Coordinates of C-alpha atoms in Angstrom, one line a residue:
Chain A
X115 CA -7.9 0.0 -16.6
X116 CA -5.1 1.5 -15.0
X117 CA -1.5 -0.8 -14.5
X118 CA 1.8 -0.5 -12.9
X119 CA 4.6 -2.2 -14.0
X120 CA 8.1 -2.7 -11.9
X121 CA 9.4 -5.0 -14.2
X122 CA 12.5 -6.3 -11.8
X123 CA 11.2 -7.8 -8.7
X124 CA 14.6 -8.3 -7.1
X125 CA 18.2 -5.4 -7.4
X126 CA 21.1 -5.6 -6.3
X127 CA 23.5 -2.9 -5.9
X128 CA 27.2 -1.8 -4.3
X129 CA 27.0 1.0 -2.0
X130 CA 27.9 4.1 -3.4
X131 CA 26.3 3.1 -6.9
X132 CA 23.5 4.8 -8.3
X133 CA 20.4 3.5 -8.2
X134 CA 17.3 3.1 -10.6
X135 CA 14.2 1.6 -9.6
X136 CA 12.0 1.1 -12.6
X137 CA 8.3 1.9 -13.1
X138 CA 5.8 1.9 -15.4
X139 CA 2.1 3.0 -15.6
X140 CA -1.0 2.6 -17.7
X141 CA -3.9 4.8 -17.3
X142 CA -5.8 7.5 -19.4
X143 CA -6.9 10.0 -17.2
X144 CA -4.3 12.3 -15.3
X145 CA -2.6 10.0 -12.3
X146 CA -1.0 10.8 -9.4
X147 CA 2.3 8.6 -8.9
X148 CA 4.0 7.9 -5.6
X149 CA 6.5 5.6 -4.6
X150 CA 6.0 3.5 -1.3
X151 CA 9.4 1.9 0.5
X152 CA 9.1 -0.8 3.1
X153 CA 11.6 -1.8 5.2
X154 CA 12.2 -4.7 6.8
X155 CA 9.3 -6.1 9.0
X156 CA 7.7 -2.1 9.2
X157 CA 5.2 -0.5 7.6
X158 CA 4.4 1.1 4.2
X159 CA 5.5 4.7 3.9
X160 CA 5.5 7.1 1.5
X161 CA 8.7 8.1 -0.1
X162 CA 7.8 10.4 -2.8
X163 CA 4.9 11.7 -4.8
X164 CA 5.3 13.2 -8.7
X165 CA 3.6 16.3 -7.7
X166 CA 5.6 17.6 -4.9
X167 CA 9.4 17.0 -7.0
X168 CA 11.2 16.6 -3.3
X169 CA 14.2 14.8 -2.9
X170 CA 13.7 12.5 -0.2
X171 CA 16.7 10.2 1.6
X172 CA 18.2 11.1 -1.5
X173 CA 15.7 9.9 -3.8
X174 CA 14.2 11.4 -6.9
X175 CA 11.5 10.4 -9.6
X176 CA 10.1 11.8 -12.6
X177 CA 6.8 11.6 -13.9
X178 CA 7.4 11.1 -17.9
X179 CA 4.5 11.4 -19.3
X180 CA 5.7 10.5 -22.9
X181 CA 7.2 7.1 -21.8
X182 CA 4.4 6.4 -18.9
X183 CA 7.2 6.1 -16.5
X184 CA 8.1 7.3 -12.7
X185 CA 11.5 5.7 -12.2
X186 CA 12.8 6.0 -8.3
X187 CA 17.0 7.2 -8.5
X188 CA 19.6 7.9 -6.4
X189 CA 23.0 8.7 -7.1
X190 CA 25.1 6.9 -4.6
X191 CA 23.4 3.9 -2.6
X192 CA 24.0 3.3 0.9
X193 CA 23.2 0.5 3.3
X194 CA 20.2 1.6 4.6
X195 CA 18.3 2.5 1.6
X196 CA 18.0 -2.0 1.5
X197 CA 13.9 -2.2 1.5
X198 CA 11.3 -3.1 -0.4
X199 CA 10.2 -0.7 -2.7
X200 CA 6.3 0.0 -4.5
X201 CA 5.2 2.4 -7.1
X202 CA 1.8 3.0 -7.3
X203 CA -0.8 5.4 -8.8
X204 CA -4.4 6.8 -8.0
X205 CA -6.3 8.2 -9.8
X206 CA -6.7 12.3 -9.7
X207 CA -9.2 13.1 -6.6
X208 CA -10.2 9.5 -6.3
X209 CA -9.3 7.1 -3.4
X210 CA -8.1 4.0 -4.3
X211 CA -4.0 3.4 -4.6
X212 CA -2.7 0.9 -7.6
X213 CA 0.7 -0.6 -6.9
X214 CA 2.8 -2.6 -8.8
X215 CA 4.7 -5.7 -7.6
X216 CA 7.4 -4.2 -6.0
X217 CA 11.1 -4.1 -6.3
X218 CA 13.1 -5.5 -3.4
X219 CA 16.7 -3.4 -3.3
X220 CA 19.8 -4.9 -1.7
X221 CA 22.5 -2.4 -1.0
X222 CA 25.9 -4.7 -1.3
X223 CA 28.6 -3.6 1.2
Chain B
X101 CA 3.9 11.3 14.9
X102 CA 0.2 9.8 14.7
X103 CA 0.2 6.0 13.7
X104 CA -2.5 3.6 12.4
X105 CA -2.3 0.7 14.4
X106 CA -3.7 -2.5 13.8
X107 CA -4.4 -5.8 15.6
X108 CA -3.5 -8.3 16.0
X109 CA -0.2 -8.6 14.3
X110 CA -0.6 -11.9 13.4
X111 CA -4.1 -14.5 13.3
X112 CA -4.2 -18.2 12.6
X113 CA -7.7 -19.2 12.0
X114 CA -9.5 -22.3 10.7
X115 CA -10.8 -22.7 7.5
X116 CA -14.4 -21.9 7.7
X117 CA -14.4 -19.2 10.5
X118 CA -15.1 -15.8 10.7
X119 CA -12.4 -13.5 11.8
X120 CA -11.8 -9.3 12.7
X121 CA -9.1 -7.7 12.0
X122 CA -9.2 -4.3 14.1
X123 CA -7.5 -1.1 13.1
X124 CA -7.3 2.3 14.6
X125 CA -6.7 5.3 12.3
X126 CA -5.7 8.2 12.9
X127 CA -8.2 10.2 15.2
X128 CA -8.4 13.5 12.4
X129 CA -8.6 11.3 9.5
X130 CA -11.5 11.0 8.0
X131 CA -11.1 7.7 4.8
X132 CA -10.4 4.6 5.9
X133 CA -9.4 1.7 3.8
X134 CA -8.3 -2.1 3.8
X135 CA -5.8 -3.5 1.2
X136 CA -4.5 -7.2 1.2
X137 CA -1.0 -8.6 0.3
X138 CA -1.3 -12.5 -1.0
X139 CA 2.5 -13.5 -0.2
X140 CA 5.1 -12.9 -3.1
X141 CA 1.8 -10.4 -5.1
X142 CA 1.4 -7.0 -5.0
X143 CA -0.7 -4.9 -2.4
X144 CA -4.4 -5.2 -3.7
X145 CA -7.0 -2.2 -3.2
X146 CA -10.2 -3.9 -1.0
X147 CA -12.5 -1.3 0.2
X148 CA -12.7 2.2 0.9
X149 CA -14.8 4.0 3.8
X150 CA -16.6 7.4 4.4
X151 CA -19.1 9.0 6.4
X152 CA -19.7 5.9 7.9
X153 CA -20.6 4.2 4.2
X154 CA -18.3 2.1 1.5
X155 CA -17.2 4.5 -1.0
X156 CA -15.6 2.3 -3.2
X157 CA -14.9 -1.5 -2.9
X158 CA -12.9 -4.1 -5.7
X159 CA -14.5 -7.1 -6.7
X160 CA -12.6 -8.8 -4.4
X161 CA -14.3 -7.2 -1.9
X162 CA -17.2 -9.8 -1.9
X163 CA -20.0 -11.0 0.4
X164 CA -17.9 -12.5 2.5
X165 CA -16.0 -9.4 3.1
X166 CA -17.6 -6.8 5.3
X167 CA -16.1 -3.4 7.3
X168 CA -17.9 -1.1 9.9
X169 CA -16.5 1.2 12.8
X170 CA -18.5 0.7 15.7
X171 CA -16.9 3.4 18.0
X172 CA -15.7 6.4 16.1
X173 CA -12.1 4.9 16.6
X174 CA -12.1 1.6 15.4
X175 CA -12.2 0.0 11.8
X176 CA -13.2 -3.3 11.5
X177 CA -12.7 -6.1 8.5
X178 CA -14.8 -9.1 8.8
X179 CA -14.2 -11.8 6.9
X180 CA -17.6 -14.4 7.4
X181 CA -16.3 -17.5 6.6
X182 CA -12.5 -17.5 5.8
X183 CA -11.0 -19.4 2.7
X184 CA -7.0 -20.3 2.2
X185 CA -6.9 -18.1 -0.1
X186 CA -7.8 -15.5 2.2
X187 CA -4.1 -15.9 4.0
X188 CA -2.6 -12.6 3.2
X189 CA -1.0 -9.8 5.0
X190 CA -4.0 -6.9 5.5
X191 CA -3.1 -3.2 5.5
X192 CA -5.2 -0.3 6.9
X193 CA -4.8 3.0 5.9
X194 CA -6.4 6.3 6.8
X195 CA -6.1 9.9 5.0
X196 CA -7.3 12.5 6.1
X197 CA -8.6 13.8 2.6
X198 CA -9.4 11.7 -1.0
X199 CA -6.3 10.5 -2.8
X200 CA -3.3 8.7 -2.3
X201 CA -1.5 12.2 -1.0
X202 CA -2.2 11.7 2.7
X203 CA -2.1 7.7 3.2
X204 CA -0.7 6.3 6.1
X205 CA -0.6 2.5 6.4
X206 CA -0.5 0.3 9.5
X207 CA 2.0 -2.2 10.2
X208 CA -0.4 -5.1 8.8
X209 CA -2.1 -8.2 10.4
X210 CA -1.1 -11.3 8.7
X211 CA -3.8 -13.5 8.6
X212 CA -2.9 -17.4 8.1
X213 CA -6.1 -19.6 7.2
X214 CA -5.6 -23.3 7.9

């Protein structure tokens, strides 16, 4: 069965500090991984995705196969990146998205 | 930029009723799914739609649970005969190919079952 784990459910950061969101996946077939950011009261949307490496809003993730990881960073934190954030993983060519808990990110002034 | 929308934002209902939540994808898309949020849990895979047919569905996704689109626009969730623990938020999402690549969500109808 395939998992995602975000192990901290709450971070809390000073702007202009980097930033790691972690993530963790189970699954024996080849996944795609994405990462998801809400903000407040608005919809999902889709930050990133392993396969296309982009750099979006500042934030980057790699897929590491070896550990089973996709952890979201950004190097210096800023106000607006405050949101709710999901990883999640499908399977290759198949439909259904699996997300883990989510980690909610406070940028501290 | 095209948006999924979905109403109504927000639904009280009795325990015991049926209710619809109504989304509209976006007109080129062609899956169509429904994912819940239970508050303070993670966003939970429900159903998935094709060619006018359930593609996939989690075992969630019980006989109580039932989706159609009527019109070519809209997507429908029914939910016969709700339950408390059916109080969740409920996403829609459309793509317009298989995979998580081209997902768009709606902003979510939370559902409160008293």
């Amino acid at each position: 069965a395939q998992r995602v784990t975000q192990p901290e459910k709450l971070l809390s950061v000073f702007k202009g500090a980097p930033v790691e969101l972690k993530c963790n996946y189970s699954y024996s077939g080849s996944p795609e991984l994405f990462w998801y950011v809400q903000y407040s009261r608005q919809r999902l949307q889709l930050l990133l995705r392993h396969i296309s490496r982009e750099s979006i809003k500042g934030f980057t993730a790699d897929l590491n196969k070896g550990e089973t990881s996709f952890h979201l960073k950004k190097p210096f934190a800023q106000e607006e990146d405050s949101a709710m954030y999901y990883c999640a993983l499908a399977n290759f060519g198949n439909e259904k998205l699996t997300f883990g808990t989510g980690t909610r990110l406070t940028i501290i002034p | 930029e095209p948006e999924v929308t979905q109403t109504p934002s927000h639904q009280v209902t009795q325990m015991g009723q049926e209710v619809i939540l109504r989304c509209v994808p976006i007109s080129n898309h062609l899956y169509f799914y429904w994912y819940r949020q239970i508050l303070g849990q993670k966003v939970e895979f429900l159903v998935s739609f094709y060619n006018n047919e359930i593609s996939e569905k989690s075992e969630i996704f019980d006989d109580q649970f039932s989706v159609e689109r009527p019109d070519g626009s809209n997507f429908t969730l029914k939910i016969r005969s709700t339950k408390l623990e059916d109080s969740a938020m409920y996403f829609c999402a459309s793509s317009v190919r298989t995979g998580g690549l081209g997902y768009t969500f709606g902003s979510g109808t939370r559902l409160t079952v008293v």
